[in-house]
Amino acid sequence: MGKEGNEWVVTRTGRAPSNIAVIKYWGKRDEKLILPINSSISVTLDPAHLSATTTVSASPAFESDRLWLNGKEVSMEGVRYKNCLREMRARATDMVDERTGVTIRKQDWANVHVHIASENNFPTAAGLASSAAGFACLVFTLAQLFGVKETYEGELSAIARLGSGSACRSLYGGFVKWNMGQDVDGKDSIATQLAEHTHWDDLVIIIAVVSSQQKETSSTAGMQESVRTSPLLHFRAQEVVPQRIKQMEEAVKTCDFEEFAKLTCADSNQFHATCLDTSPPIFYLNDTSRRLIGLVERWNRFAGKPQVAYTFDAGPNAVMFARDQEVAVLLLQRLLFQFPPLPDLELSSYVVGDQSVLKSAQLDSQQDLQTIPVPAEMAGAVMPLRTPGELGYIICTRPGQGAYVLDADNVGLLDPISGLPLQLHQ
Amino acid sequence: MGKEGNEWVVTRTGRAPSNIAVIKYWGKRDEKLILPINSSISVTLDPAHLSATTTVSASPAFESDRLWLNGKEVSMEGVRYKNCLREMRARATDMVDERTGVTIRKQDWANVHVHIASENNFPTAAGLASSAAGFACLVFTLAQLFGVKETYEGELSAIARLGSGSACRSLYGGFVKWNMGQDVDGKDSIATQLAEHTHWDDLVIIIAVVSSQQKETSSTAGMQESVRTSPLLHFRAQEVVPQRIKQMEEAVKTCDFEEFAKLTCADSNQFHATCLDTSPPIFYLNDTSRRLIGLVERWNRFAGKPQVAYTFDAGPNAVMFARDQEVAVLLLQRLLFQFPPLPDLELSSYVVGDQSVLKSAQLDSQQDLQTIPVPAEMAGAVMPLRTPGELGYIICTRPGQGAYVLDADNVGLLDPISGLPLQLHQ
């Protein structure tokens, strides 16, 4: 090694986005290797608004592998962490650290422990695929630290998959396909990019985060139960999804919003249908989710063609795609009309993320909400419940880029000298 | 005719129960003939608590066919009424009326109009299959009036089916199967009795009627949309239901509650799953329905085997089967614990129908509700929401007999002299 003793600490920081599936992954054919029963397609969310940032440090001074999530130390004994770390260590190469001048040789990595600190820029509890961003970021950043080169395309995504299935899709930006693969060892169960986020750059994503979140069935336990008990799930995986994957690939390729919306809504609903077909049934959608679906469906029908698509993961929050900025403004107006914030909340704390939609809507404060007209499709209809605070908040974002390296000196989460967390959170 | 001129009126009154499907009917292969895409099995509800009563009168003095539902005159122009009446008229025979001494000959019926009055003994708006009881009762009572003899077994059920699919199952008591049939003319799409209600006489049925009923998709429109758009529905009809029909027939035959409960819950959930798989999705279950399902599933899991089965038709109300009176008492306690009535409501107005369960539970007034212990399965769990009035009311009933004749002089709804409604309701 380049320096004597235990003095050196090398550090890397990376960021990986969250992603939202538009053709859903639900059900594993191999629990250990996390191999799915069908392929899936996702849209990567702009890491500026929904991402994990992870700093990894290595030092011979470290006595064990340690992990801090959002400032709180958690055990690394979980098999998913262990699997990712083992696979990454096995691929470590000779590495020269420019900052410290340290050279670590391939065979030395096995004896060096790592410290890992990871944070999300969105609430973990909000049910917004934090584990996907987290594991993608872990694998991506360890690859920087260990100098890992992929020996086949998608190798890193296959390792991220060992942490959390959908994490494999978070390495890439834009529109991503997770091929279910066929190999027993999972080598071909990898993510590939269908298109960059710039390929379809007028899409706007608005996420409605529902306030009262009941305790939910974890997606890991839920999909196990579905595989075991739902007759409909197997039909879906074998007969319905393969066709939808092809159709969605084509819709993405041609930026065909109508087809994209139709497939996205239908596939979200079918995923939740298989949850309901599980014994005992799993419910992720609640009455607020139903009202959000009603809002979009009513509007789309009234407009004569889809303006907005919705999709729900294993929770009640709606992720909505507006076909362009103009429609996004109309969608945000409708959301604020039907789901007003609590009276004491600043509008800018209720609508977070990309502020351009709020600006385009010329909404600066809660008083401005009074100026929102009754949506045309509601004219003459029974006015829906409008309970302030039914939504916790609304996130505006867009399709975004995949995982990338950050300058650890500026935004690292671990002290570059001690390798311990820089900030301790509650 | 036996009397001269227009002076005579002949009258018959009948009663037909509601029924609840435990293997669900959802989807028609022929809209006009109301032929289903799969067979179904139902339990007939005790007509003392959930039934339609219908009086039909015929007189040469009547100028047209007229119909009063719950005291309000409605048009008979609907194709469903017309079809039932046409088919029944075509099967009329020579008939001697004992009360009036009138003889009407087969060929005369074509020139005699009918008056029909029908009432439910439960709220029509409650979404408790009022059309099934109503059409079964109409056909059954017209058969009495017209002296119709079935030329093949189930012929009357095939005619009731033309009014409302599930009406065919309401002619018989106990456990009833509606065979989907194969004939193009629907002649073999008939109901047959699997077992009398006395065959399995310890079952208790408790219905939780949910208060806030949103405007729902009618089942006629809903199943059309599902047939058109849900890929899962066709798989269900072709691959899942046939097996479940066999299993349910066996469970009924052997009074196997465990199997009955498993199939009933799974099939209700699968039916609602196909509604969710419809584009746009159809929601009949709401958050209260989910809480009712949660109550039962939690208890069944805790008990180690099913104590209660639940099923939901095209609405949010739960129909629950308790394995016996003892379990029914425990179920009612649990319902009253988690879903207390509004403070000003008499307990006997909140729990209606068969009062024996309430009596066995030794609950006389709302004060007694304080004595209900926390259910064992709730110990240590997060206490669920307990909002008074979340349920409108609770009906206790049992499996019951099929359609039967009433003495029109005592309970008829039409004046035997004028043939006009005896009571006008709001």
Short mmCIF file of C-alpha atoms in Angstrom, two decimals, chain B residues 54-347:
data_model
loop_
_atom_site.label_atom_id
_atom_site.label_comp_id
_atom_site.label_asym_id
_atom_site.label_seq_id
_atom_site.Cartn_x
_atom_site.Cartn_y
_atom_site.Cartn_z
CA THR B 54 -95.18 -8.96 -4.89
CA THR B 55 -98.89 -8.85 -5.63
CA VAL B 56 -100.08 -9.28 -9.19
CA SER B 57 -103.65 -8.71 -10.32
CA ALA B 58 -105.31 -9.26 -13.63
CA SER B 59 -108.58 -7.80 -14.83
CA PRO B 60 -110.23 -7.03 -18.17
CA ALA B 61 -110.91 -3.62 -16.63
CA PHE B 62 -107.21 -2.76 -16.54
CA GLU B 63 -106.25 -0.54 -19.42
CA SER B 64 -102.57 -1.32 -19.40
CA ASP B 65 -99.86 -3.23 -17.58
CA ARG B 66 -98.78 -1.18 -14.58
CA LEU B 67 -96.06 -1.55 -11.97
CA TRP B 68 -95.53 -0.04 -8.51
CA LEU B 69 -92.18 -0.53 -6.78
CA ASN B 70 -92.17 0.28 -3.09
CA GLY B 71 -95.39 2.24 -3.58
CA LYS B 72 -94.16 4.33 -6.48
CA GLU B 73 -95.37 3.71 -10.01
CA VAL B 74 -92.60 3.02 -12.49
CA SER B 75 -92.59 2.36 -16.21
CA MET B 76 -92.96 -1.17 -17.50
CA GLU B 77 -91.36 -0.24 -20.80
CA GLY B 78 -88.02 -1.66 -19.71
CA VAL B 79 -87.03 -4.66 -21.83
CA ARG B 80 -86.39 -6.75 -18.72
CA TYR B 81 -89.94 -6.38 -17.43
CA LYS B 82 -91.35 -6.87 -20.89
CA ASN B 83 -89.35 -10.05 -21.48
CA CYS B 84 -90.44 -11.61 -18.20
CA LEU B 85 -94.08 -10.70 -18.73
CA ARG B 86 -94.09 -11.90 -22.34
CA GLU B 87 -92.54 -15.24 -21.45
CA MET B 88 -94.96 -15.75 -18.57
CA ARG B 89 -98.04 -14.78 -20.62
CA ALA B 90 -96.96 -17.25 -23.30
CA ARG B 91 -97.07 -20.02 -20.68
CA ALA B 92 -100.45 -19.10 -19.16
CA THR B 93 -102.97 -21.94 -18.78
CA ASP B 94 -106.67 -22.28 -18.04
CA MET B 95 -107.21 -21.08 -14.49
CA VAL B 96 -110.09 -21.06 -12.02
CA ASP B 97 -109.88 -18.47 -9.27
CA GLU B 98 -111.39 -19.87 -6.09
CA ARG B 99 -112.01 -16.55 -4.39
CA THR B 100 -113.94 -14.96 -7.24
CA GLY B 101 -115.09 -18.08 -9.02
CA VAL B 102 -113.72 -16.63 -12.24
CA THR B 103 -112.43 -18.96 -14.93
CA ILE B 104 -109.91 -17.55 -17.35
CA ARG B 105 -109.00 -19.61 -20.35
CA LYS B 106 -105.53 -19.90 -21.78
CA GLN B 107 -106.33 -17.88 -24.89
CA ASP B 108 -107.89 -15.03 -22.88
CA TRP B 109 -104.74 -14.08 -20.96
CA ALA B 110 -103.29 -12.28 -23.96
CA ASN B 111 -106.05 -9.69 -23.71
CA VAL B 112 -105.93 -9.12 -19.95
CA HIS B 113 -103.60 -6.56 -18.47
CA VAL B 114 -101.85 -6.94 -15.14
CA HIS B 115 -101.13 -4.68 -12.21
CA ILE B 116 -98.01 -5.45 -10.24
CA ALA B 117 -96.98 -4.06 -6.86
CA SER B 118 -93.72 -5.04 -5.21
CA GLU B 119 -92.01 -4.10 -1.97
CA ASN B 120 -88.74 -5.00 -0.32
CA ASN B 121 -88.51 -5.49 3.41
CA PHE B 122 -85.03 -3.93 3.34
CA PRO B 123 -83.76 -0.64 1.92
CA THR B 124 -83.46 -0.81 -1.87
CA ALA B 125 -80.58 1.61 -1.81
CA ALA B 126 -78.53 -0.60 0.50
CA GLY B 127 -77.15 -2.53 -2.46
CA LEU B 128 -78.43 -5.88 -1.22
CA ALA B 129 -79.50 -7.52 -4.45
CA SER B 130 -83.00 -6.09 -4.44
CA SER B 131 -83.40 -6.73 -8.17
CA ALA B 132 -82.70 -10.45 -7.68
CA ALA B 133 -85.47 -10.77 -5.10
CA GLY B 134 -87.75 -8.52 -7.14
CA PHE B 135 -87.54 -10.35 -10.47
CA ALA B 136 -87.66 -13.77 -8.83
CA CYS B 137 -90.80 -12.67 -7.01
CA LEU B 138 -92.36 -11.20 -10.14
CA VAL B 139 -91.89 -14.40 -12.14
CA PHE B 140 -92.91 -16.64 -9.24
CA THR B 141 -96.10 -14.68 -8.54
CA LEU B 142 -97.06 -14.36 -12.20
CA ALA B 143 -96.69 -18.15 -12.41
CA GLN B 144 -99.33 -18.42 -9.68
CA LEU B 145 -101.64 -15.97 -11.44
CA PHE B 146 -101.25 -17.44 -14.92
CA GLY B 147 -101.25 -21.04 -13.70
CA VAL B 148 -97.86 -21.64 -15.34
CA LYS B 149 -96.47 -25.17 -15.18
CA GLU B 150 -92.78 -25.65 -15.92
CA THR B 151 -92.26 -27.77 -19.03
CA TYR B 152 -88.67 -28.43 -17.91
CA GLU B 153 -87.00 -28.13 -14.54
CA GLY B 154 -85.71 -24.63 -13.95
CA GLU B 155 -87.84 -23.03 -16.67
CA LEU B 156 -89.09 -20.34 -14.28
CA SER B 157 -85.52 -19.62 -13.21
CA ALA B 158 -84.56 -19.10 -16.85
CA ILE B 159 -87.35 -16.53 -17.15
CA ALA B 160 -86.36 -14.79 -13.90
CA ARG B 161 -82.82 -14.68 -15.37
CA LEU B 162 -84.16 -12.49 -18.20
CA GLY B 163 -85.10 -9.91 -15.55
CA SER B 164 -81.87 -10.00 -13.58
CA GLY B 165 -79.24 -12.71 -13.88
CA SER B 166 -78.95 -13.47 -10.19
CA ALA B 167 -82.75 -13.52 -9.82
CA CYS B 168 -82.75 -17.08 -11.13
CA ARG B 169 -81.05 -18.17 -7.91
CA SER B 170 -83.68 -16.53 -5.68
CA LEU B 171 -86.48 -18.97 -6.53
CA TYR B 172 -84.87 -21.71 -4.46
CA GLY B 173 -83.93 -21.87 -0.81
CA GLY B 174 -80.67 -22.85 0.83
CA PHE B 175 -77.71 -23.37 -1.49
CA VAL B 176 -78.27 -22.75 -5.18
CA LYS B 177 -76.19 -23.18 -8.30
CA TRP B 178 -76.75 -21.21 -11.48
CA ASN B 179 -75.44 -23.37 -14.26
CA MET B 180 -74.01 -21.16 -16.99
CA GLY B 181 -75.31 -23.55 -19.64
CA GLN B 182 -74.21 -23.82 -23.25
CA ASP B 183 -77.35 -23.43 -25.38
CA VAL B 184 -77.58 -20.36 -27.58
CA ASP B 185 -81.19 -19.78 -26.50
CA GLY B 186 -80.28 -19.96 -22.80
CA LYS B 187 -82.64 -22.81 -22.02
CA ASP B 188 -80.00 -24.61 -19.98
CA SER B 189 -78.81 -21.51 -18.14
CA ILE B 190 -80.92 -22.27 -15.10
CA ALA B 191 -80.71 -22.45 -11.34
CA THR B 192 -80.88 -25.67 -9.38
CA GLN B 193 -80.90 -26.26 -5.67
CA LEU B 194 -77.77 -27.87 -4.21
CA ALA B 195 -79.21 -28.25 -0.71
CA GLU B 196 -82.09 -26.99 1.43
CA HIS B 197 -81.29 -24.37 4.05
CA THR B 198 -82.03 -26.98 6.71
CA HIS B 199 -79.12 -29.08 5.39
CA TRP B 200 -76.62 -26.71 7.02
CA ASP B 201 -78.60 -25.09 9.76
CA ASP B 202 -75.93 -23.73 12.08
CA LEU B 203 -74.68 -21.07 9.68
CA VAL B 204 -75.48 -17.51 10.75
CA ILE B 205 -75.29 -14.58 8.33
CA ILE B 206 -74.44 -11.07 9.48
CA ILE B 207 -74.54 -8.17 7.04
CA ALA B 208 -72.66 -4.94 7.73
CA VAL B 209 -74.30 -2.11 5.78
CA VAL B 210 -71.79 0.67 5.16
CA SER B 211 -73.05 4.21 5.73
CA SER B 212 -71.60 6.47 3.13
CA GLN B 213 -72.40 4.87 -0.15
CA GLN B 214 -70.75 6.59 -3.04
CA LYS B 215 -72.48 6.52 -6.35
CA GLU B 216 -71.48 3.24 -7.82
CA THR B 217 -71.13 1.71 -11.23
CA SER B 218 -74.24 -0.39 -11.85
CA SER B 219 -73.43 -4.06 -12.03
CA THR B 220 -74.88 -4.26 -15.55
CA ALA B 221 -72.59 -1.52 -16.84
CA GLY B 222 -69.69 -2.72 -14.70
CA MET B 223 -69.66 -6.27 -15.97
CA GLN B 224 -69.93 -5.08 -19.55
CA GLU B 225 -66.81 -2.99 -19.08
CA SER B 226 -65.01 -5.85 -17.36
CA VAL B 227 -65.83 -8.28 -20.17
CA ARG B 228 -64.60 -5.73 -22.66
CA THR B 229 -61.37 -4.67 -20.95
CA SER B 230 -60.18 -7.04 -18.21
CA PRO B 231 -57.74 -9.72 -19.33
CA LEU B 232 -57.96 -11.33 -15.90
CA LEU B 233 -61.74 -11.77 -16.01
CA HIS B 234 -61.63 -14.21 -18.91
CA PHE B 235 -58.94 -16.28 -17.28
CA ARG B 236 -61.01 -16.32 -14.08
CA ALA B 237 -64.18 -17.41 -15.88
CA GLN B 238 -62.50 -20.11 -17.91
CA GLU B 239 -59.79 -21.45 -15.65
CA VAL B 240 -60.52 -20.57 -12.03
CA VAL B 241 -64.29 -20.68 -11.53
CA PRO B 242 -65.04 -24.18 -12.90
CA GLN B 243 -62.75 -25.71 -10.28
CA ARG B 244 -64.13 -23.51 -7.51
CA ILE B 245 -67.70 -24.49 -8.42
CA LYS B 246 -66.82 -28.14 -7.90
CA GLN B 247 -65.02 -27.40 -4.64
CA MET B 248 -67.89 -25.29 -3.36
CA GLU B 249 -70.47 -27.94 -4.25
CA GLU B 250 -68.44 -30.42 -2.21
CA ALA B 251 -68.04 -27.97 0.71
CA VAL B 252 -71.81 -27.41 0.79
CA LYS B 253 -72.51 -31.12 0.52
CA THR B 254 -70.23 -31.94 3.46
CA CYS B 255 -70.94 -28.73 5.46
CA ASP B 256 -67.18 -28.10 5.43
CA PHE B 257 -66.99 -24.57 6.84
CA GLU B 258 -63.23 -24.24 6.45
CA GLU B 259 -63.37 -24.93 2.73
CA PHE B 260 -66.56 -22.89 2.34
CA ALA B 261 -64.92 -19.89 4.03
CA LYS B 262 -61.68 -20.16 2.07
CA LEU B 263 -63.51 -20.31 -1.26
CA THR B 264 -66.03 -17.62 -0.38
CA CYS B 265 -63.42 -15.05 0.66
CA ALA B 266 -61.06 -15.87 -2.22
CA ASP B 267 -63.83 -15.64 -4.79
CA SER B 268 -65.17 -12.35 -3.46
CA ASN B 269 -61.68 -10.90 -3.59
CA GLN B 270 -61.06 -12.26 -7.08
CA PHE B 271 -64.29 -10.74 -8.34
CA HIS B 272 -63.23 -7.34 -6.97
CA ALA B 273 -59.78 -7.91 -8.46
CA THR B 274 -61.32 -8.23 -11.93
CA CYS B 275 -63.24 -5.00 -11.29
CA LEU B 276 -59.94 -3.30 -10.52
CA ASP B 277 -58.44 -4.85 -13.68
CA THR B 278 -61.19 -3.15 -15.71
CA SER B 279 -60.34 0.02 -17.68
CA PRO B 280 -61.23 2.44 -16.19
CA PRO B 281 -61.11 0.54 -12.91
CA ILE B 282 -64.28 -0.15 -10.92
CA PHE B 283 -64.13 0.12 -7.13
CA TYR B 284 -66.88 -1.33 -5.00
CA LEU B 285 -64.87 -1.86 -1.81
CA ASN B 286 -64.02 1.22 0.22
CA ASP B 287 -61.91 1.79 3.33
CA THR B 288 -64.72 0.56 5.59
CA SER B 289 -64.95 -2.63 3.53
CA ARG B 290 -61.19 -3.04 3.96
CA ARG B 291 -61.51 -2.63 7.71
CA LEU B 292 -64.25 -5.27 7.78
CA ILE B 293 -62.03 -7.65 5.80
CA GLY B 294 -59.18 -6.86 8.17
CA LEU B 295 -61.34 -7.64 11.20
CA VAL B 296 -62.27 -11.07 9.85
CA GLU B 297 -58.82 -11.98 8.47
CA ARG B 298 -57.08 -11.00 11.72
CA TRP B 299 -59.49 -13.08 13.77
CA ASN B 300 -59.35 -16.10 11.47
CA ARG B 301 -55.57 -16.06 11.52
CA PHE B 302 -55.51 -15.74 15.30
CA ALA B 303 -58.02 -18.57 15.70
CA GLY B 304 -55.91 -20.83 13.48
CA LYS B 305 -58.87 -21.70 11.25
CA PRO B 306 -61.72 -19.77 9.65
CA GLN B 307 -64.44 -18.67 12.05
CA VAL B 308 -66.09 -16.29 9.62
CA ALA B 309 -66.25 -15.89 5.84
CA TYR B 310 -66.96 -12.62 4.07
CA THR B 311 -68.22 -11.72 0.65
CA PHE B 312 -68.99 -8.40 -1.06
CA ASP B 313 -71.28 -7.86 -4.03
CA ALA B 314 -71.18 -4.77 -6.24
CA GLY B 315 -71.03 -2.43 -3.25
CA PRO B 316 -69.16 -1.85 0.02
CA ASN B 317 -71.43 -3.93 2.31
CA ALA B 318 -70.00 -7.07 3.87
CA VAL B 319 -72.04 -10.27 4.04
CA MET B 320 -70.42 -12.48 6.65
CA PHE B 321 -71.01 -16.13 7.47
CA ALA B 322 -70.37 -17.27 11.02
CA ARG B 323 -69.83 -21.00 11.40
CA ASP B 324 -72.45 -21.22 14.18
CA GLN B 325 -74.45 -19.17 16.68
CA GLU B 326 -71.58 -19.06 19.17
CA VAL B 327 -69.23 -17.59 16.58
CA ALA B 328 -72.01 -15.25 15.43
CA VAL B 329 -72.16 -13.81 18.94
CA LEU B 330 -68.40 -13.26 18.90
CA LEU B 331 -68.62 -11.70 15.46
CA LEU B 332 -71.39 -9.34 16.49
CA GLN B 333 -69.37 -8.33 19.54
CA ARG B 334 -66.36 -7.61 17.35
CA LEU B 335 -68.46 -5.59 14.91
CA LEU B 336 -70.03 -3.55 17.71
CA PHE B 337 -66.59 -3.06 19.28
CA GLN B 338 -64.94 -1.76 16.13
CA PHE B 339 -68.00 -0.14 14.53
CA PRO B 340 -70.08 1.43 17.31
CA PRO B 341 -73.45 2.99 16.42
CA LEU B 342 -74.13 6.71 16.54
CA PRO B 343 -74.73 7.71 20.16
CA ASP B 344 -78.43 8.47 19.78
CA LEU B 345 -79.38 5.20 18.08
CA GLU B 346 -81.25 2.39 19.85
CA LEU B 347 -79.21 -0.80 19.68
#
